[in-house]
Amino acid sequence: MDTLSAILFATIVAGTPLIIVALGQLIAEKSGVLNLGAEGMMAMGAIAGFAITHHSGSPWLGVLAGMAAGALMSFLFAIVVLTLMGNQVATGLALSILGVGLSAFIGKPYESEILPTIGPIRIPLLADIPIIGDPLFNQQALVYLSWLLFAAIAWFLYRSRPGLVLRALGESPTSAHSIGYPVIRIRYLATLFGGAMAGVGGAFLSVFYTPLWVEGMVAGRGWIAIALVVFATWRPLRVIVGAYLFGGVMVAQLFVQGSGLGVNIPSQFLSALPYLATIIVLVIISRDQNTVRLNAPVSLGQPYRPEA
Amino acid sequence: MILTKIIKKLALATLSCAMIGATQAAENVGFVYVSPIGDAGWTYQHDLGRLQLEKETGVTTSFVENVAEGPDAERVIREMAKRGDKVIFATSFGFMNYALKVSKSFPKTAFVHATGYKLGKNMGLVNARFYEGRYLTGVIAGEMTKSNVLGYVAAFPIPEVLQGINAFIQGARSVNPKAELRVIWVNSWFDPGKERQAALTLLSQNSDVITHHTDSTAVVQAAEDQGKYAFGYHSDMSKYGPKAHLTAATHHWGDYYVNTVKAVQAGNWKPGSVWGGYAEGMVKLAPLNKAIPGELQDRIRKMEAQLKAGTLHPFAGPVVDQSGKTVVAAGQNMTDDQLNQMNYYLQGVVSKIPN
């Protein structure tokens, strides 16, 4: 594998958990629910995925378990903010802390366990294309799934009727309610979906990416995913661009350091570069104030109590 | 809203339950750990020392794990002193100022801080010469590499980490002058995803023997997956890569803990600075992998004996830095002051140092 191909390959792997989590959050936020608990939901997804894969031997059961764990966490969140009208920001932060702490508690016995590494799935013919063949078509199954997820969400949001309802809800829950849509129920579903995807992203980390479980292994990726949604101005394609850009710059700086070329850039700066580059690029592509306003869900973070 | 509060309380409770659980009973030796004990790593090695202390001296001990290097540390240390712990071991660099501050309020308690540089009237210092173990792993790496390219995943460019990197390449080049070392800084002590990515990067760029100075086992696992070699650090990490794991440079605090507590009990403890290596039994190698040829294993055993006897110094002159400047002349050894102020790479490291 030549260097360019290796960088691309690693970029796609590094971007995948961010894409899955951010797309899930995007759906929740489009309905008007801001869940800052992604880090905690990912951590729970990671330990659930790891534990179930360890006991069952099946990574797919693990991913399902991660999905369930993330959804369960977001269900807690939904009860507090949707039924009890709790503050979304505070509850999300609490969920984050709870998830990270609880996963550490549950995960204690699994710290010494290891999982076999899961090989990539090679797509015949396509994987033989020079340079891009290997990075794009000889990947972990979840990488392909993240693309399917993107396609499904893009279609759902902009081409389907339920997607339209979801977006309308995020703009004006009162109007949606007044024409007969069950605002709270739809928000529950959107929040659960966001949690489930965060769980899958966590399970990807612990089952596929670095097959191990240690406390704190999510290492801030949940927060990056949340920030990505905002900087991508709630557009799925930009989420993908941002996630790969972030992954790509991180991987590229590792390659620069490891090349032995002796490029004299402080490594602290190189480590900050993925954040900088992602923010700058996304700010530039989303600089048009009107589109930002059009895409940002107006009711984001606000509790909604349906009138009788 | 009530539920919000309950959830917040729950979250706080999960955070602090480890602390409460561990500090309830009044015991007489306290340990403050920066990270969870886990199954391998820095804190795990300290905890092995604690268990040895309990076994050999019969004292009771207690510990608080996952203590952040901030005001929390002072609270934990003060609590231990208040309830009457005779000796308190603070095992992370960032606890230094807090331990020192608390030690002033409790002059009858013995404090020991690991890896720092501030001595107090009743606060001693301890550190280990990790670089001695690194040197030996470097020798093994120099012999085992086929590509002559070695790789190192490192956290932050502080002297302790640079000592390890430089000892590793010194060892490698002592047996293989063609060996070169590439370093990737991940700017984090703990991010398994990034550590693995850095390891895979090194392996894809020709390195065939790699090691790390970060806290997870991800680097060893990455080498195992790629069919290359790696060294563990802190702890024996062989179960994370049975084929890849050649050995590990490990730390052992138990003897020191036992001696310190015995001295305190006998009333003749003096706060001093201990920087122990092979000679003190504080640095060792994990069992050597079968992949290492017997002849090389014998040589390593001999070098271990020389380190113990003090006849082998990893930074024995001539030591030449990356720019070609001689930092230690032939016939001399690097001094402890020089070691503590190390801020450069030695010859053989091809990356540039971040500054």
Short mmCIF file of C-alpha atoms in Angstrom, two decimals, chain A residues 6 10 14 76 79-80 84-87 90-91 94 97-98 101-102 108 111-114 117 209-212 214-217 219 221 250-251 253-255 257-260 262-264 266-268 271, chain B residues 1 3-4 7-8 10-12 14-15 17 36-39 65-66 157 182-187 190-194 196-198 201-202 204-205 216-218 221 225 239-240 350-355:
data_model
loop_
_atom_site.label_atom_id
_atom_site.label_comp_id
_atom_site.label_asym_id
_atom_site.label_seq_id
_atom_site.Cartn_x
_atom_site.Cartn_y
_atom_site.Cartn_z
CA ALA A 6 -2.55 4.36 3.40
CA ALA A 10 -6.73 5.55 7.80
CA ALA A 14 -10.88 7.62 11.71
CA LEU A 76 -33.36 8.44 30.02
CA ILE A 79 -37.82 11.25 29.73
CA VAL A 80 -36.15 14.12 31.53
CA LEU A 84 -40.46 16.33 32.48
CA MET A 85 -39.36 19.42 30.52
CA GLY A 86 -35.89 19.44 32.02
CA ASN A 87 -33.21 21.73 30.70
CA ALA A 90 -27.81 20.55 31.74
CA THR A 91 -29.36 17.12 31.28
CA ALA A 94 -25.23 15.10 33.14
CA ILE A 97 -20.84 12.38 32.89
CA LEU A 98 -23.16 9.52 33.82
CA GLY A 101 -18.68 7.01 34.78
CA LEU A 102 -21.16 4.18 34.45
CA LYS A 108 -14.02 -2.99 35.18
CA GLU A 111 -10.28 -4.21 31.05
CA SER A 112 -8.03 -7.22 30.66
CA GLU A 113 -9.98 -8.82 27.86
CA ILE A 114 -9.10 -8.63 24.22
CA THR A 117 -9.26 -8.06 15.21
CA TYR A 209 -11.22 0.34 15.60
CA THR A 210 -9.10 -0.49 18.66
CA PRO A 211 -10.44 -3.84 19.78
CA LEU A 212 -10.09 -3.19 23.50
CA VAL A 214 -10.47 0.90 28.69
CA GLU A 215 -12.09 3.61 30.70
CA GLY A 216 -12.21 6.91 28.84
CA MET A 217 -11.42 5.37 25.46
CA ALA A 219 -11.48 10.37 24.38
CA ARG A 221 -14.98 11.96 20.04
CA MET A 250 -5.19 13.98 12.02
CA VAL A 251 -3.90 11.01 10.06
CA GLN A 253 -0.07 14.87 10.54
CA LEU A 254 0.83 11.47 12.00
CA PHE A 255 2.24 10.48 8.61
CA GLN A 257 5.70 13.03 11.83
CA GLY A 258 6.42 9.38 11.08
CA SER A 259 7.93 10.04 7.66
CA GLY A 260 11.20 11.04 9.23
CA GLY A 262 12.16 16.20 9.77
CA VAL A 263 9.50 18.79 9.07
CA ASN A 264 10.02 21.33 11.79
CA PRO A 266 5.66 21.75 16.65
CA SER A 267 3.67 18.57 17.18
CA GLN A 268 1.29 20.45 19.48
CA SER A 271 -2.33 17.97 16.96
CA MET B 1 -36.90 18.61 37.10
CA LEU B 3 -35.54 13.53 37.73
CA THR B 4 -32.93 15.88 36.31
CA ILE B 7 -29.70 11.96 37.30
CA LYS B 8 -27.17 14.62 38.13
CA LEU B 10 -26.37 9.73 40.11
CA ALA B 11 -23.70 11.02 37.80
CA LEU B 12 -21.86 12.63 40.66
CA THR B 14 -20.68 7.34 40.01
CA LEU B 15 -17.80 9.76 39.90
CA CYS B 17 -18.20 6.25 44.60
CA PRO B 36 -7.89 3.82 37.22
CA ILE B 37 -5.81 0.79 38.25
CA GLY B 38 -6.91 -1.18 35.22
CA ASP B 39 -4.99 -4.18 34.06
CA GLU B 65 -7.85 6.01 42.04
CA ASN B 66 -8.62 8.34 39.17
CA PRO B 157 8.25 16.04 24.93
CA ARG B 182 10.99 7.74 13.98
CA VAL B 183 8.90 9.37 16.66
CA ILE B 184 5.24 10.33 16.50
CA TRP B 185 3.90 12.63 19.21
CA VAL B 186 0.22 12.12 19.90
CA ASN B 187 0.03 14.90 22.52
CA PHE B 190 -4.26 8.34 26.84
CA ASP B 191 -6.22 8.05 23.60
CA PRO B 192 -6.20 4.42 22.43
CA GLY B 193 -7.64 5.32 19.03
CA LYS B 194 -4.95 7.86 18.28
CA ARG B 196 -3.25 2.83 17.47
CA GLN B 197 -3.42 5.15 14.47
CA ALA B 198 0.07 6.43 15.18
CA THR B 201 1.27 4.88 10.60
CA LEU B 202 4.75 3.96 11.79
CA SER B 204 3.08 1.40 7.24
CA GLN B 205 6.15 3.61 6.89
CA SER B 216 -2.77 2.13 26.73
CA THR B 217 -1.96 -1.23 25.16
CA ALA B 218 -3.12 -0.11 21.71
CA GLN B 221 -2.11 -4.70 19.72
CA ASP B 225 -2.35 -7.28 14.03
CA LYS B 239 -1.25 -10.94 26.55
CA TYR B 240 -2.24 -8.09 24.24
CA VAL B 350 15.30 11.12 12.29
CA SER B 351 12.26 13.12 13.37
CA LYS B 352 12.59 16.72 14.53
CA ILE B 353 11.86 17.52 18.11
CA PRO B 354 8.73 19.58 18.70
CA ASN B 355 9.64 22.83 20.36
#
